Coordinates of C-alpha atoms in Angstrom, one line a residue:
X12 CA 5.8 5.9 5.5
X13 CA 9.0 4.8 7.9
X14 CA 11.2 5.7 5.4
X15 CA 13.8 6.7 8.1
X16 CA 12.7 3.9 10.4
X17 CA 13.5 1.5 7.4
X18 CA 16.6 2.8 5.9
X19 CA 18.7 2.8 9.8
X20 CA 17.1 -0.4 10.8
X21 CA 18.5 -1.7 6.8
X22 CA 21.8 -0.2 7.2
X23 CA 22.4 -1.7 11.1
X24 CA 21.7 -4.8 9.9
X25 CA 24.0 -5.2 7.2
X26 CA 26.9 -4.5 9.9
X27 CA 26.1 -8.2 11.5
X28 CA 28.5 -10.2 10.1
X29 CA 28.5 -13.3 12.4
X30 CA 28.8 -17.0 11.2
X31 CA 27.5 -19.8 12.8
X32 CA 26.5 -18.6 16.4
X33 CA 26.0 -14.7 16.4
X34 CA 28.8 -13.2 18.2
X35 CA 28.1 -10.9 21.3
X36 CA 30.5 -8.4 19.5
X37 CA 27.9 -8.5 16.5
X38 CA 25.4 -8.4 18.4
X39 CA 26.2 -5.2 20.3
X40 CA 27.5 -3.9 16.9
X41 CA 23.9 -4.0 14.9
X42 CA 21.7 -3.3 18.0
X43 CA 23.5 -0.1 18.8
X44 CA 22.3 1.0 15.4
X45 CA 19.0 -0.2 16.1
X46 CA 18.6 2.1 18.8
X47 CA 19.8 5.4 17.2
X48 CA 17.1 4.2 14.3
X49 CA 14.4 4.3 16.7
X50 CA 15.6 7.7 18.3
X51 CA 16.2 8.9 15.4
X52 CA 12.7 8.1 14.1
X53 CA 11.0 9.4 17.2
X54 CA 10.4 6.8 19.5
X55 CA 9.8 7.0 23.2
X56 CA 13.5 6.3 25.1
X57 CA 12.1 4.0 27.1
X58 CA 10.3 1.7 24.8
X59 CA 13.8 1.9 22.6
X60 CA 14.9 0.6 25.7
X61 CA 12.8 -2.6 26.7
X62 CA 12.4 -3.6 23.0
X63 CA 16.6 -3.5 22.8
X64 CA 16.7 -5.6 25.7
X65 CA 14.1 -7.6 24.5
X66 CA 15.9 -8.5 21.1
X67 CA 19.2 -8.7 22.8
X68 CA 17.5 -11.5 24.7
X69 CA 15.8 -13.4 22.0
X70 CA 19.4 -13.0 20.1
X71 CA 21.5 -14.0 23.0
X72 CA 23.8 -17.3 21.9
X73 CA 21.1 -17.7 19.3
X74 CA 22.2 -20.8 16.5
X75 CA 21.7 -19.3 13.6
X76 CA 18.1 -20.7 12.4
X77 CA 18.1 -23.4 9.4
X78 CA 18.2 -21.5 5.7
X79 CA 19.2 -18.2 7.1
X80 CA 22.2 -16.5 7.6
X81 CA 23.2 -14.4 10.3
X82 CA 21.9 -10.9 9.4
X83 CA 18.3 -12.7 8.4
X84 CA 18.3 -14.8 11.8
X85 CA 18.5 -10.7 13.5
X86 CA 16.3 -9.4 10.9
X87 CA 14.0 -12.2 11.9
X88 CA 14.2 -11.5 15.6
X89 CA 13.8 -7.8 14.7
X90 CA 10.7 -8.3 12.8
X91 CA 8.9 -10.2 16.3
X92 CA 9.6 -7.9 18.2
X93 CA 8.3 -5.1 16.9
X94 CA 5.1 -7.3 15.9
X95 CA 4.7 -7.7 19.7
X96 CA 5.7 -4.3 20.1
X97 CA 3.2 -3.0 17.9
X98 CA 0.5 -5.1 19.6
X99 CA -0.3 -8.1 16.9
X100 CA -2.8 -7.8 14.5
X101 CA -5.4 -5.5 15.1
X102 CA -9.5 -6.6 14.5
X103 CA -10.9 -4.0 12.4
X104 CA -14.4 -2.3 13.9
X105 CA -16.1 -4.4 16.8
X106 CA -20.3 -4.3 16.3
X107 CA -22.3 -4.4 18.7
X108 CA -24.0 -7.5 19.2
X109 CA -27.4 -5.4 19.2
X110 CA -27.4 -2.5 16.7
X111 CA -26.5 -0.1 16.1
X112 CA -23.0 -0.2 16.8
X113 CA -22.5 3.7 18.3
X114 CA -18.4 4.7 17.2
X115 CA -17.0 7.9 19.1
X116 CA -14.7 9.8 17.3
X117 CA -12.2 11.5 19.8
X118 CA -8.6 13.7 19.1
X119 CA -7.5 17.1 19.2
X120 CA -7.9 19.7 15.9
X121 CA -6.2 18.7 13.0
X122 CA -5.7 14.9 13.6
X123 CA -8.3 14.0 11.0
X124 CA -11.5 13.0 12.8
X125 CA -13.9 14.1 10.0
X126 CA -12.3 12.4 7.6
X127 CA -11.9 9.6 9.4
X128 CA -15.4 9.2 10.4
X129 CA -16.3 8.9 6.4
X130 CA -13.8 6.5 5.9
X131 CA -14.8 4.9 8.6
X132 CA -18.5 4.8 7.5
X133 CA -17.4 3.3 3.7
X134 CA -15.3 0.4 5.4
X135 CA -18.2 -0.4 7.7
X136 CA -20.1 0.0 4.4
X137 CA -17.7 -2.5 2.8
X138 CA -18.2 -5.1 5.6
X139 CA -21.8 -5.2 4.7
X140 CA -23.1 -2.3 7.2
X141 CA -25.3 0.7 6.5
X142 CA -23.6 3.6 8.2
X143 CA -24.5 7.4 9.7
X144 CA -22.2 9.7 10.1
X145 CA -23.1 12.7 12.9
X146 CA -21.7 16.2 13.3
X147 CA -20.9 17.0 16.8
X148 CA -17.9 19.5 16.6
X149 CA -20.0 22.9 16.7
X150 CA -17.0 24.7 17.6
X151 CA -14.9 24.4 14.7
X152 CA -16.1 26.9 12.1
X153 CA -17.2 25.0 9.1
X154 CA -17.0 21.8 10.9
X155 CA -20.6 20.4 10.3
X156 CA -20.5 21.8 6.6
X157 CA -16.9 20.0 6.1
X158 CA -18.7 16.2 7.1
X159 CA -21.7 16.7 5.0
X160 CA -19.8 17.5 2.3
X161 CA -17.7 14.5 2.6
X162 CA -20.7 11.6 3.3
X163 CA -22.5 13.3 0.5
X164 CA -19.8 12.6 -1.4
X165 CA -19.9 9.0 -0.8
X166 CA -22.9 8.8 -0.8
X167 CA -23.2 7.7 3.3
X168 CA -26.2 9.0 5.6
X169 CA -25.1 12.7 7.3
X170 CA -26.8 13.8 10.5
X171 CA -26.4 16.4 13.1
X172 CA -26.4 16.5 16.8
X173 CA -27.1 13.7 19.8
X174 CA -31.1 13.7 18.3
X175 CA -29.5 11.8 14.8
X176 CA -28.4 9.1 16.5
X177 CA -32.2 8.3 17.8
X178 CA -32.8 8.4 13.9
X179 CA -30.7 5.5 12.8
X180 CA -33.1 3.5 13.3
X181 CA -35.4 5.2 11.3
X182 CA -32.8 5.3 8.3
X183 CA -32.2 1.8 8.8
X184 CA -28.3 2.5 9.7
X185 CA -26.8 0.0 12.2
X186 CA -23.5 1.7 12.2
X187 CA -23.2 5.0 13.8
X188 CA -20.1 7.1 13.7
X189 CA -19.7 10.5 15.9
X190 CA -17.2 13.2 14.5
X191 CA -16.6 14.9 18.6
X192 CA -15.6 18.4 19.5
X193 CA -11.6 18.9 19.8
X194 CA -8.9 21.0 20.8
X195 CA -5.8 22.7 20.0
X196 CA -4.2 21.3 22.9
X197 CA -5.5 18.9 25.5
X198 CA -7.8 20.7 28.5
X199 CA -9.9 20.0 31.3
X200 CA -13.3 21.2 29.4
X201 CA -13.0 19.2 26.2
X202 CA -12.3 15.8 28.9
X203 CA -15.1 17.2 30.8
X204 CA -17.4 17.4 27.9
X205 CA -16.4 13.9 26.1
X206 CA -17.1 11.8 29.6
X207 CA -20.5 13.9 29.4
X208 CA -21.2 12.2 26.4
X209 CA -20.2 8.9 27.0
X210 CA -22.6 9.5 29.7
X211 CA -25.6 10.3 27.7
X212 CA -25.4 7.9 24.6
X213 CA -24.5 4.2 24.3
X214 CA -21.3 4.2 22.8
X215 CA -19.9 1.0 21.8
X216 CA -16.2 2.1 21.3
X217 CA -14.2 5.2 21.6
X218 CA -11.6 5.7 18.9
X219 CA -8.5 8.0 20.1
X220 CA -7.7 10.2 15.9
X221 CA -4.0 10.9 16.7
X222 CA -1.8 12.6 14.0
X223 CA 1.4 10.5 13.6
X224 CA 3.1 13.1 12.4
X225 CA 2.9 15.3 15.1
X226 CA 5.9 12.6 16.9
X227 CA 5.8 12.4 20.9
X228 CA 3.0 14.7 21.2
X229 CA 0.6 12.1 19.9
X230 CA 2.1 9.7 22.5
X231 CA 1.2 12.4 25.6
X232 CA -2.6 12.9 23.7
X233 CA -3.1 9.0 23.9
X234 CA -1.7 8.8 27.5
X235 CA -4.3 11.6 28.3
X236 CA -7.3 10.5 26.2
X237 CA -6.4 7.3 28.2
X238 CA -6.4 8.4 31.2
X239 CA -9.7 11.0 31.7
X240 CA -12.1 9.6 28.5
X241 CA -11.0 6.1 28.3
X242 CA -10.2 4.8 24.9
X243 CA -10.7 1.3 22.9
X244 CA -8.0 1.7 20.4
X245 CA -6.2 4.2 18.3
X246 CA -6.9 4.9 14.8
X247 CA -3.2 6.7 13.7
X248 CA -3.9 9.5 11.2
X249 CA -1.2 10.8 8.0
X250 CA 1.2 7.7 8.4
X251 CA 1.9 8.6 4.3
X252 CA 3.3 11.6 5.8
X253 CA 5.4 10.4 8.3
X254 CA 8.9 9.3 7.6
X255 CA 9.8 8.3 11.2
X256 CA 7.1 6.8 12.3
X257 CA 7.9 7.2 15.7
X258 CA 4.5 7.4 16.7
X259 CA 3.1 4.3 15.6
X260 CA 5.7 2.1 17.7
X261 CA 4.5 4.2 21.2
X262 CA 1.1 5.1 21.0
X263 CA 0.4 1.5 21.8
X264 CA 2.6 1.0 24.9
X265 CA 1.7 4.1 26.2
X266 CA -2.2 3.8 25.7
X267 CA -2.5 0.4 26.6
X268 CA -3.9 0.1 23.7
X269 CA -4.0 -1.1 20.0
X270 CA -3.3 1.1 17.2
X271 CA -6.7 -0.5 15.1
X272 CA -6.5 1.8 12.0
X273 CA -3.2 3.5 10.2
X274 CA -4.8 6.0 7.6
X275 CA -2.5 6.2 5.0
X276 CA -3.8 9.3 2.3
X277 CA -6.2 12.0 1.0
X278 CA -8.4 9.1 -0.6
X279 CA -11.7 7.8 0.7
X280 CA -10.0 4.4 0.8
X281 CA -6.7 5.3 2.4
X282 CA -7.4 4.0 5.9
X283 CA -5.9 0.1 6.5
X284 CA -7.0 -2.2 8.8
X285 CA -3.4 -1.6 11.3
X286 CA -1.9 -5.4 10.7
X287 CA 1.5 -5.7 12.9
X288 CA 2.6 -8.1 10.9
X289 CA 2.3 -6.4 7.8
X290 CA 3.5 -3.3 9.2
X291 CA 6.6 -4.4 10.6
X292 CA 7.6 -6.2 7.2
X293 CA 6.9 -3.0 5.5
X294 CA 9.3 -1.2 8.4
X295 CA 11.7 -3.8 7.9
X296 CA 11.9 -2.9 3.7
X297 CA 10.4 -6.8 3.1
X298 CA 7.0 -5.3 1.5
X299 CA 3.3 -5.9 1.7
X300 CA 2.0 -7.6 -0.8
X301 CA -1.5 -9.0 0.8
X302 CA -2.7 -5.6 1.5
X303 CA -1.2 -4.5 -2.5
X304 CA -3.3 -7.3 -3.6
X305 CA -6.5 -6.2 -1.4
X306 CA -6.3 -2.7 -2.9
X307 CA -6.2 -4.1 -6.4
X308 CA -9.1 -5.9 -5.7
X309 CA -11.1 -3.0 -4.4
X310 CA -10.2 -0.7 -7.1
X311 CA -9.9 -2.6 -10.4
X312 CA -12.8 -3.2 -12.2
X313 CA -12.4 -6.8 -13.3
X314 CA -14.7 -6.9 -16.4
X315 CA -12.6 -3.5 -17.9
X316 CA -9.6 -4.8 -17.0
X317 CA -10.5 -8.2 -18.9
X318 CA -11.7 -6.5 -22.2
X319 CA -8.6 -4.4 -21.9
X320 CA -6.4 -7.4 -21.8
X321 CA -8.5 -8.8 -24.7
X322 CA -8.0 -5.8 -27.2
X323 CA -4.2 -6.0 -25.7
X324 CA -3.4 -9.0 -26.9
X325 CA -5.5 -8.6 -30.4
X326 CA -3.2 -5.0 -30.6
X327 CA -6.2 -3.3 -30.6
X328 CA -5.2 -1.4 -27.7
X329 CA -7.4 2.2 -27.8
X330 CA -6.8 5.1 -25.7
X331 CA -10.2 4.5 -24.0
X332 CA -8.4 1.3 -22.7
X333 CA -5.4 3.3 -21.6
X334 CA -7.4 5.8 -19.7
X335 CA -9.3 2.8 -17.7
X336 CA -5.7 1.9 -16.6
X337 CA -4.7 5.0 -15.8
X338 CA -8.0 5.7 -13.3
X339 CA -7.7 2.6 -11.9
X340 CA -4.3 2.6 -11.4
X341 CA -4.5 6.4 -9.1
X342 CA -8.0 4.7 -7.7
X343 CA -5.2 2.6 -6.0
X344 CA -3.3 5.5 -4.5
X345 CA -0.3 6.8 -4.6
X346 CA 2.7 5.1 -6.3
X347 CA 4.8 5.7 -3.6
X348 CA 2.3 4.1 -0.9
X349 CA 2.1 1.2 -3.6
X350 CA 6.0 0.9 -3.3
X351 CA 6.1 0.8 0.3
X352 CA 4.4 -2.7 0.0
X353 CA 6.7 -4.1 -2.7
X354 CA 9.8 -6.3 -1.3
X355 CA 12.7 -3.6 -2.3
X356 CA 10.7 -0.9 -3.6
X357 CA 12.3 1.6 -1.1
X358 CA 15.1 1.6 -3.8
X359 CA 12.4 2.0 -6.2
X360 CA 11.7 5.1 -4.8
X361 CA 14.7 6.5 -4.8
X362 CA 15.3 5.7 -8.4
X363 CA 11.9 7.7 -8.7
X364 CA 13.3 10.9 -6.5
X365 CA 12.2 14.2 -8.0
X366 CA 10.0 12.5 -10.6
X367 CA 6.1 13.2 -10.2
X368 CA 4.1 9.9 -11.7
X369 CA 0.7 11.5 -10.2
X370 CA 1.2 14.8 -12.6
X371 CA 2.2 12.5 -15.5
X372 CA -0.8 10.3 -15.1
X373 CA -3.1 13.3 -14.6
X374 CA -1.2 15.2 -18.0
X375 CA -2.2 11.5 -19.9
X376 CA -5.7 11.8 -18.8
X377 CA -6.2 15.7 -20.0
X378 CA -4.4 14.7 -23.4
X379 CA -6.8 11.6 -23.8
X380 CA -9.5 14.0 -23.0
X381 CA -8.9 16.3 -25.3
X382 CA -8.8 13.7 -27.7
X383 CA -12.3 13.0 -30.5
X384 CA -13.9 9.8 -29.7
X385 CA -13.1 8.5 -33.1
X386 CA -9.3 9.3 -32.4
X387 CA -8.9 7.8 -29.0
X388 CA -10.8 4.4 -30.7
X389 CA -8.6 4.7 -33.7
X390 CA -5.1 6.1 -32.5
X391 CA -3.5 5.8 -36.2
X392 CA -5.7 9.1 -37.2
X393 CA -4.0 11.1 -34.9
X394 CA -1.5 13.3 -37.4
X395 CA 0.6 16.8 -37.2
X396 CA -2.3 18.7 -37.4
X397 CA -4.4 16.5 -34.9
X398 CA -1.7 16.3 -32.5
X399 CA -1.3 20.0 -32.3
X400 CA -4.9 20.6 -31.5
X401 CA -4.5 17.8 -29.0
X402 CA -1.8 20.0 -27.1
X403 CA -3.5 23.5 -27.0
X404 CA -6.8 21.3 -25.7
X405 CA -5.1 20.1 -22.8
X406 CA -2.3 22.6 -22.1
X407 CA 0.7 20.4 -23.1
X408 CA 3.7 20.6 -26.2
X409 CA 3.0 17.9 -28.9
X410 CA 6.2 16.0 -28.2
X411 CA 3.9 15.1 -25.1
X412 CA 1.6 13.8 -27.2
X413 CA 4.2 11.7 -29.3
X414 CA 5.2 10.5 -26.1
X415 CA 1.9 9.2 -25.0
X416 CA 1.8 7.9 -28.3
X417 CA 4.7 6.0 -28.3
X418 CA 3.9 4.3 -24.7
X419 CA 0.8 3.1 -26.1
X420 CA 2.7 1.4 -28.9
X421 CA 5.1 -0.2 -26.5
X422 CA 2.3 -1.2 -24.5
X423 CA 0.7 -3.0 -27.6
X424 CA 4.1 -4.1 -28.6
X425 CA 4.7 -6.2 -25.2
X426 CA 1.5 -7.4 -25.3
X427 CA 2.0 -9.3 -29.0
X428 CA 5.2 -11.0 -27.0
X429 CA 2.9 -12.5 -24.7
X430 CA 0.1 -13.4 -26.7
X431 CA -0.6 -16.8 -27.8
X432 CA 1.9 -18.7 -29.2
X433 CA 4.0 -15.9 -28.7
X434 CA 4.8 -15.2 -24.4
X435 CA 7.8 -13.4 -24.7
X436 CA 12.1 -14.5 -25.3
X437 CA 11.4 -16.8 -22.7
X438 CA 7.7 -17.6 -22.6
X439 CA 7.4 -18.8 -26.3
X440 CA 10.0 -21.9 -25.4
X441 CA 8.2 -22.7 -21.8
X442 CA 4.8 -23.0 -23.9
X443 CA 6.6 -26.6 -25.3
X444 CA 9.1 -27.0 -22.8
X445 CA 6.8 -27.2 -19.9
X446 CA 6.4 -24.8 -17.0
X447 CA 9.3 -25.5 -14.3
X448 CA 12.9 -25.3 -14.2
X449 CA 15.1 -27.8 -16.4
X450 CA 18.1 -26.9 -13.8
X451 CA 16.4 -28.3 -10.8
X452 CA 13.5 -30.4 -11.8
X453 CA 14.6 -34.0 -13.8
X454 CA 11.4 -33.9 -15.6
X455 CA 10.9 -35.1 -19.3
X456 CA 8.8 -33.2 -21.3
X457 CA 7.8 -33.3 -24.9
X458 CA 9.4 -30.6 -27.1
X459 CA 7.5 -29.4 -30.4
X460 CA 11.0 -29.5 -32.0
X461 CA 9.8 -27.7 -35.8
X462 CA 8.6 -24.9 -33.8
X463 CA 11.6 -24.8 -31.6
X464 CA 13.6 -24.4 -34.4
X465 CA 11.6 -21.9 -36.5
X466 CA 11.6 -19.8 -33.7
X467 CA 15.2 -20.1 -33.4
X468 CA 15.5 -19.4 -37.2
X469 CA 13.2 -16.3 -36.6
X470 CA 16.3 -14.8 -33.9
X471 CA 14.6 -16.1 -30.7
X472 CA 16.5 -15.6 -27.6
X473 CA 15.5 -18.6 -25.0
X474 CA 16.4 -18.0 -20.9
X475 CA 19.0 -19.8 -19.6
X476 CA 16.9 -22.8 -17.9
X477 CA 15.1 -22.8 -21.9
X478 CA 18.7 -22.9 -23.0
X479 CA 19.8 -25.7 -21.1
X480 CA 17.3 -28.0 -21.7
X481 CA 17.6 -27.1 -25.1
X482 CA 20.7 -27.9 -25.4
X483 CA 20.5 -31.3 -23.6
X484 CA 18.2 -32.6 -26.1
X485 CA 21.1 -31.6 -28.2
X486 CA 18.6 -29.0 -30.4
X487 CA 20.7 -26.2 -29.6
X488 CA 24.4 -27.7 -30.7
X489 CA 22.8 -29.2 -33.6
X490 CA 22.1 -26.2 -34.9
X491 CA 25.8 -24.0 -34.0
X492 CA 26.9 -27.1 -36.5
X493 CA 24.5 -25.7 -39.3
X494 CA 25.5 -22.5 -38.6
X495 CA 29.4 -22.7 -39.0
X496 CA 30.8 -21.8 -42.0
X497 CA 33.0 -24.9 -43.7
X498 CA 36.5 -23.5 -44.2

């Protein structure tokens, strides 16, 4: 998501230059930039506008800040402003103080309501709730069908019409989310029939679904919804899929209100809590590694991933092991979501351009598959005439299968380099050497100098902080003397 967005807002920034106090001339230079970015990515003109003026402002005869340079100090600025500009952190689902807690559901066709309500329903679920979902879109053919399919897929309570909502009780659900009616465009009935509702049951919130990438449209749907329904906040619907981003930086100033919720994929669990913060560092190319971490959490099974690690570092890696990875790995989404949260992983991506890592993953799982349980526990069976029955099983050549092969030895292989007594070039030294940074930190530690040496013997290649300290206690120079030939 804000791919665009990012890569402008990168590329005016590098064109500040300014040393000490940020020149007006630099100034002008890198904000100009920011302004066709924001066009460019969709944004409303006037909200380019105010925040322009409003960064110009923080900026003006700025020092530059202690520890950063002059391009950081503006990236810094940047970054606030569109935190404030994107309304600050938003708080997730608001319960009622009395249960249950009624959600409405509102948007035009297409914006994603139904699946939002379900994932909806499994973060409310999450939070320690028991949720209903309820069908109310009887226009839509299939509509009703489409929900039930969905919460029994999760496993979350389905109901239909205003008369479910009388039975939460009754299913003991204090969370209770309504999929409304919608529209191709915005009219006077659908308004009409929405306030009626409102009207007749106790909502506790009304969520505006608006599809990001449908650009400035979305931003005229939220000033509407605003305006005739009323809304409490915005959840903003195939962000994934949205390279500008436009969209998400006005839907709050023209609603009035905050964007709560960003949905961010196909997957039950792709819908984010909408953090400003953490969205305008992942606009600004600088990551997001709390909500990386979070979706780790949630998806990887911590006991597999332990008995993994153990057979790992024994080299008794089997490809039941590598096919836990794998699903837990796509469990987390796609790569290139997980690379939007990763300081610098936009470059990533475009090292990754053309490449499909979803197909390759789903290609290992149908050749692991296709695999006997005795060969995916014991990969050294697997010969010509295996490997070739492998292949016609699950549709690929056998040099796919060699290749699978050969990743799992490489996995086993780096595991042995960081197993004990062994962490890798560097990691076998800082076992001894002590964990910190002999370039930096004056401290004295004990080195196991037999092993140090044997290791060295053995073709070890220490980092350069190993090295140094090495060769301060003299271990290194000591041994170039043993090693040069006498003439």
């Amino acid at each position: 998501m804000f791919e665009t967005l990012g890569e402008r807002l990168a590329a005016a920034l590098k064109k500040i230059t300014g040393r000490g106090v940020l020149r007006p001339e630099d100034v002008d230079a890198g904000l100009r930039e920011v302004r066709l970015a924001l066009l460019e990515a969709d944004v409303n003109f006037k909200v380019v506008k105010e925040f322009v003026e409003r960064v110009r402002a923080r900026l003006a005869g700025a020092e530059i800040s202690p520890g950063l340079t002059a391009p950081q100090t503006v990236v810094k600025a940047v970054n606030d402003e569109l935190v404030e500009l994107l309304g600050g952190n938003a708080e997730g689902l608001r319960y009622a103080s009395r249960p249950p807690t009624v959600v409405m559901l509102a948007g035009l066709q297409g914006s994603g309501k139904t699946t939002t309500a379900v994932k909806l329903a499994l973060l409310a679920r999450r939070e320690g709730h028991r949720p209903l979902v309820v069908a109310l879109d009887f226009r839509r053919p299939a509509a009703v069908e489409q929900l039930k399919t969905l919460a029994e897929r999760q496993n979350v309570a389905f109901g239909t019409g205003e008369e479910a909502i009388a039975e939460a009780a009754r299913l003991s659900c204090d969370v209770v989310i309504l999929d409304t009616a919608g529209r191709l465009h915005v009219d006077a009935e659908l308004m009409e029939e929405l306030k009626e509702l409102k009207g007749r049951v106790r909502v506790t919130e009304t969520l505006l679904v608006a599809d990001s990438m449908t650009g400035q449209e979305a931003v005229k749907v939220g000033e509407a919804f605003g305006k005739e329904v009323g809304i409490d906040g915005v959840v903003l619907t195939k962000l994934d899929g949205d390279a500008r981003g436009g969209a998400a930086l006005s839907l709050r100033v023209a609603t009035g209100q905050q964007i709560r919720f960003a949905g961010t994929g196909e997957k039950p669990d792709d819908l984010e809590v909408f953090l400003a913060e953490r969205m305008a560092s992942r606009i600004l190319g600088m990551g997001d590694v709390l909500t990386l971490i979070e979706k780790a959490e949630r998806s990887i099974d911590q006991t597999k991933a332990a008995e993994v690690e153990k057979h790992l570092r024994a080299g008794q890696l089997s490809f039941d092991d590598f096919l836990s990875q794998i699903r837990q790995v796509r469990g987390m989404g796609s790569l290139e979501g997980m690379l939007d949260m990763v300081p610098g992983g936009g470059a990533l991506k475009g090292q990754l351009a053309g490449a499909d890592p979803e197909r390759e993953m789903k290609r290992m799982e149908a050749i692991i598959l296709s695999m006997t349980p005795k060969e995916r526990a014991n990969p050294q069976l697997i010969d010509g005439a295996r490997k070739r029955r492998i292949a016609r099983g699950s549709g690929v050549q056998p040099a796919d299968i060699n290749r699978l092969l050969k990743a799992r030895e490489a996995m086993q292989k780096l595991a042995k380099q960081f197993g004990p007594g062994r962490k890798g070039k560097d990691g076998r030294f800082i076992e001894h050497l002590g964990y910190y940074d002999p370039m930096t930190e004056p401290v004295q530690v004990k080195i196991d100098v037999d092993k140090v040496k044997k290791w060295l013997q053995q073709g070890a290649q220490p980092s350069e902080a190993a090295r140094s300290l090495l060769k301060r206690e003299g271990i290194l120079e000591r041994r170039a003397e043993k090693s040069t030939p006498t003439a």
